[in-house]
PDB file of C-alpha atoms in Angstrom:
ATOM      1  CA  GLN A   3       0.188   0.056  -0.058  1.00 84.00           C
ATOM      2  CA  VAL A   4       1.155   3.079  -0.840  1.00 86.00           C
ATOM      3  CA  ARG A   5       1.461   5.801   1.697  1.00 91.00           C
ATOM      4  CA  LEU A   6       2.746   9.752   1.990  1.00 93.00           C
ATOM      5  CA  VAL A   7       2.762  11.363   4.992  1.00 93.00           C
ATOM      6  CA  GLU A   8       3.760  15.337   4.728  1.00 94.00           C
ATOM      7  CA  SER A   9       5.272  17.533   8.299  1.00 95.00           C
ATOM      8  CA  GLY A  10       7.080  20.593   9.041  1.00 97.00           C
ATOM      9  CA  GLY A  11       4.505  22.536   8.215  1.00 96.00           C
ATOM     10  CA  GLY A  12       4.053  25.330  10.767  1.00 97.00           C
ATOM     11  CA  LEU A  13       3.565  29.072  11.304  1.00 98.00           C
ATOM     12  CA  VAL A  14       6.454  31.502  11.257  1.00 97.00           C
ATOM     13  CA  GLN A  15       7.238  34.996   9.897  1.00 98.00           C
ATOM     14  CA  ALA A  16       8.343  36.752   7.045  1.00 98.00           C
ATOM     15  CA  GLY A  17      12.465  35.444   6.370  1.00 98.00           C
ATOM     16  CA  ASP A  18      12.173  32.789   8.963  1.00 98.00           C
ATOM     17  CA  SER A  19      13.021  28.469   7.063  1.00 98.00           C
ATOM     18  CA  LEU A  20      11.103  25.985   7.172  1.00 98.00           C
ATOM     19  CA  ARG A  21      12.128  22.429   6.131  1.00 98.00           C
ATOM     20  CA  LEU A  22       9.221  19.963   5.688  1.00 98.00           C
ATOM     21  CA  SER A  23       9.654  16.081   4.848  1.00 96.00           C
ATOM     22  CA  CYS A  24       7.147  13.612   3.152  1.00 94.00           C
ATOM     23  CA  ALA A  25       7.695   9.927   4.161  1.00 91.00           C
ATOM     24  CA  ALA A  26       7.019   7.502   1.246  1.00 89.00           C
ATOM     25  CA  THR A  27       5.975   3.725   1.863  1.00 88.00           C
ATOM     26  CA  GLY A  28       5.153   0.509   0.014  1.00 85.00           C
ATOM     27  CA  LEU A  29       6.948   2.058  -3.531  1.00 77.00           C
ATOM     28  CA  PHE A  30      10.181   2.414  -5.083  1.00 73.00           C
ATOM     29  CA  TRP A  31      11.907   4.437  -8.408  1.00 70.00           C
ATOM     30  CA  HIS A  32       9.428   6.791  -8.424  1.00 85.00           C
ATOM     31  CA  ALA A  33      10.113  10.937  -9.097  1.00 92.00           C
ATOM     32  CA  MET A  34       8.227  13.341  -6.078  1.00 92.00           C
ATOM     33  CA  GLY A  35       7.041  16.447  -6.648  1.00 95.00           C
ATOM     34  CA  TRP A  36       5.935  18.776  -4.341  1.00 97.00           C
ATOM     35  CA  PHE A  37       2.844  21.217  -4.646  1.00 98.00           C
ATOM     36  CA  ARG A  38       1.082  23.938  -3.356  1.00 98.00           C
ATOM     37  CA  GLN A  39      -2.872  25.505  -3.062  1.00 98.00           C
ATOM     38  CA  ALA A  40      -3.303  28.424  -1.529  1.00 97.00           C
ATOM     39  CA  SER A  41      -6.782  29.247   0.035  1.00 96.00           C
ATOM     40  CA  GLY A  42      -9.007  30.074  -3.260  1.00 95.00           C
ATOM     41  CA  LYS A  43      -6.383  29.490  -5.150  1.00 97.00           C
ATOM     42  CA  GLU A  44      -5.560  26.054  -7.202  1.00 97.00           C
ATOM     43  CA  ARG A  45      -3.209  23.780  -6.506  1.00 97.00           C
ATOM     44  CA  GLU A  46       0.091  24.704  -8.401  1.00 98.00           C
ATOM     45  CA  PHE A  47       4.115  23.237  -8.898  1.00 98.00           C
ATOM     46  CA  VAL A  48       6.343  23.799  -6.233  1.00 98.00           C
ATOM     47  CA  ALA A  49       9.222  21.672  -6.720  1.00 98.00           C
ATOM     48  CA  ALA A  50      10.122  18.017  -8.063  1.00 96.00           C
ATOM     49  CA  ILE A  51      13.501  15.910  -8.108  1.00 93.00           C
ATOM     50  CA  SER A  52      13.815  12.894  -9.572  1.00 91.00           C
ATOM     51  CA  TRP A  53      14.679   9.057  -8.313  1.00 87.00           C
ATOM     52  CA  ASP A  54      18.198   9.745  -7.879  1.00 85.00           C
ATOM     53  CA  GLY A  55      18.233  13.133  -7.273  1.00 84.00           C
ATOM     54  CA  GLY A  56      20.094  14.263 -10.296  1.00 87.00           C
ATOM     55  CA  ASP A  57      17.400  15.600 -11.995  1.00 93.00           C
ATOM     56  CA  THR A  58      15.116  18.882 -10.235  1.00 95.00           C
ATOM     57  CA  LEU A  59      12.309  21.400 -11.186  1.00 97.00           C
ATOM     58  CA  TYR A  60      11.620  24.511  -9.138  1.00 98.00           C
ATOM     59  CA  ALA A  61       8.856  27.044 -10.114  1.00 98.00           C
ATOM     60  CA  ASP A  62      10.531  30.745 -10.604  1.00 98.00           C
ATOM     61  CA  SER A  63       8.228  32.306  -7.813  1.00 97.00           C
ATOM     62  CA  VAL A  64      10.352  29.669  -5.636  1.00 98.00           C
ATOM     63  CA  LYS A  65      14.070  29.483  -7.763  1.00 97.00           C
ATOM     64  CA  GLY A  66      16.794  30.529  -5.004  1.00 97.00           C
ATOM     65  CA  ARG A  67      14.977  29.923  -1.476  1.00 98.00           C
ATOM     66  CA  PHE A  68      13.297  26.570  -1.959  1.00 98.00           C
ATOM     67  CA  THR A  69      15.631  23.107  -2.219  1.00 97.00           C
ATOM     68  CA  MET A  70      14.415  20.142  -2.836  1.00 95.00           C
ATOM     69  CA  SER A  71      16.084  16.823  -1.859  1.00 91.00           C
ATOM     70  CA  ARG A  72      15.767  13.089  -1.130  1.00 87.00           C
ATOM     71  CA  ASP A  73      17.249  10.274   1.454  1.00 86.00           C
ATOM     72  CA  ASN A  74      16.267   7.252  -0.646  1.00 81.00           C
ATOM     73  CA  ALA A  75      18.243   4.894   2.417  1.00 85.00           C
ATOM     74  CA  ASN A  76      14.993   5.947   4.524  1.00 84.00           C
ATOM     75  CA  ASN A  77      12.364   6.901   1.177  1.00 86.00           C
ATOM     76  CA  THR A  78      12.306  10.284   2.674  1.00 89.00           C
ATOM     77  CA  LYS A  79      12.063  13.770   0.259  1.00 90.00           C
ATOM     78  CA  TYR A  80      13.090  17.345   1.996  1.00 94.00           C
ATOM     79  CA  LEU A  81      12.170  20.799   0.896  1.00 97.00           C
ATOM     80  CA  GLN A  82      14.018  23.532   2.797  1.00 98.00           C
ATOM     81  CA  MET A  83      12.332  26.455   2.248  1.00 98.00           C
ATOM     82  CA  ASN A  84      14.432  29.631   3.207  1.00 98.00           C
ATOM     83  CA  ASN A  85      13.436  33.771   3.133  1.00 98.00           C
ATOM     84  CA  LEU A  86      10.166  32.328   3.266  1.00 98.00           C
ATOM     85  CA  LYS A  87       7.241  34.854   2.571  1.00 98.00           C
ATOM     86  CA  PRO A  88       3.714  35.840   2.838  1.00 97.00           C
ATOM     87  CA  GLU A  89       2.842  34.917  -0.635  1.00 97.00           C
ATOM     88  CA  ASP A  90       4.710  31.003  -0.170  1.00 98.00           C
ATOM     89  CA  THR A  91       1.214  30.703   2.857  1.00 98.00           C
ATOM     90  CA  ALA A  92      -0.299  27.593   1.252  1.00 98.00           C
ATOM     91  CA  VAL A  93      -1.332  23.911   2.133  1.00 98.00           C
ATOM     92  CA  TYR A  94       1.705  21.833   0.908  1.00 98.00           C
ATOM     93  CA  TYR A  95       1.602  18.647  -0.971  1.00 97.00           C
ATOM     94  CA  CYS A  96       4.183  15.848  -1.741  1.00 96.00           C
ATOM     95  CA  ALA A  97       3.121  13.770  -4.634  1.00 95.00           C
ATOM     96  CA  THR A  98       4.866  10.986  -6.722  1.00 93.00           C
ATOM     97  CA  ARG A  99       4.869   9.399  -9.725  1.00 91.00           C
ATOM     98  CA  TYR A 100       6.995   6.744 -11.573  1.00 89.00           C
ATOM     99  CA  GLY A 101       9.252   7.809 -14.443  1.00 89.00           C
ATOM    100  CA  ASN A 102      10.243  11.550 -14.512  1.00 93.00           C
ATOM    101  CA  PRO A 103       9.716  14.851 -12.570  1.00 95.00           C
ATOM    102  CA  SER A 104       7.061  16.937 -13.549  1.00 96.00           C
ATOM    103  CA  ILE A 105       5.227  20.242 -13.011  1.00 97.00           C
ATOM    104  CA  HIS A 106       2.048  18.652 -14.073  1.00 97.00           C
ATOM    105  CA  ALA A 107      -0.011  17.755 -10.710  1.00 96.00           C
ATOM    106  CA  HIS A 108      -1.768  15.369 -13.030  1.00 96.00           C
ATOM    107  CA  TYR A 109       0.966  13.421 -13.689  1.00 95.00           C
ATOM    108  CA  TYR A 110       1.098  12.408 -10.491  1.00 95.00           C
ATOM    109  CA  THR A 111      -0.168   9.286  -8.999  1.00 93.00           C
ATOM    110  CA  PHE A 112      -0.420   9.424  -5.151  1.00 93.00           C
ATOM    111  CA  TRP A 113      -0.537  12.691  -3.150  1.00 95.00           C
ATOM    112  CA  GLY A 114      -0.701  13.099   0.622  1.00 95.00           C
ATOM    113  CA  GLN A 115      -2.401  14.569   2.651  1.00 95.00           C
ATOM    114  CA  GLY A 116      -0.765  18.362   3.271  1.00 96.00           C
ATOM    115  CA  THR A 117       0.624  20.259   5.419  1.00 97.00           C
ATOM    116  CA  GLN A 118      -0.185  23.478   6.402  1.00 98.00           C
ATOM    117  CA  VAL A 119       2.447  26.439   6.247  1.00 98.00           C
ATOM    118  CA  THR A 120       1.725  30.701   7.271  1.00 98.00           C
ATOM    119  CA  VAL A 121       3.890  33.031   6.929  1.00 98.00           C
ATOM    120  CA  SER A 122       3.324  36.210   8.142  1.00 97.00           C
ATOM    121  CA  SER A 123       4.322  39.674   7.440  1.00 93.00           C
TER     122      SER A 123
END
């Protein structure tokens, strides 16, 4: 059974950092993505990484601030978020798919339950 569990969200101030984690069980050799959905807005792509970590994709809005990484030994993926801004406030979801990383949500098969990130100004 495939399961994704996100953690690490919280309430921070602008300029602070957070690290989100996504622990996966039940699958291997998969690409991983992070998406976010702010209240009243559509879900949007944040970052993605290939199985071996050699290929990463980032949304323009987070480039230079967010870094995605993975620990395959523990089947856990991370999203390090630095210099957070109020516009980063959203529920963050991790998702996974077999194949290459993608910026498109509909290519991902499995999704976590989400973790709330709130950035105050």
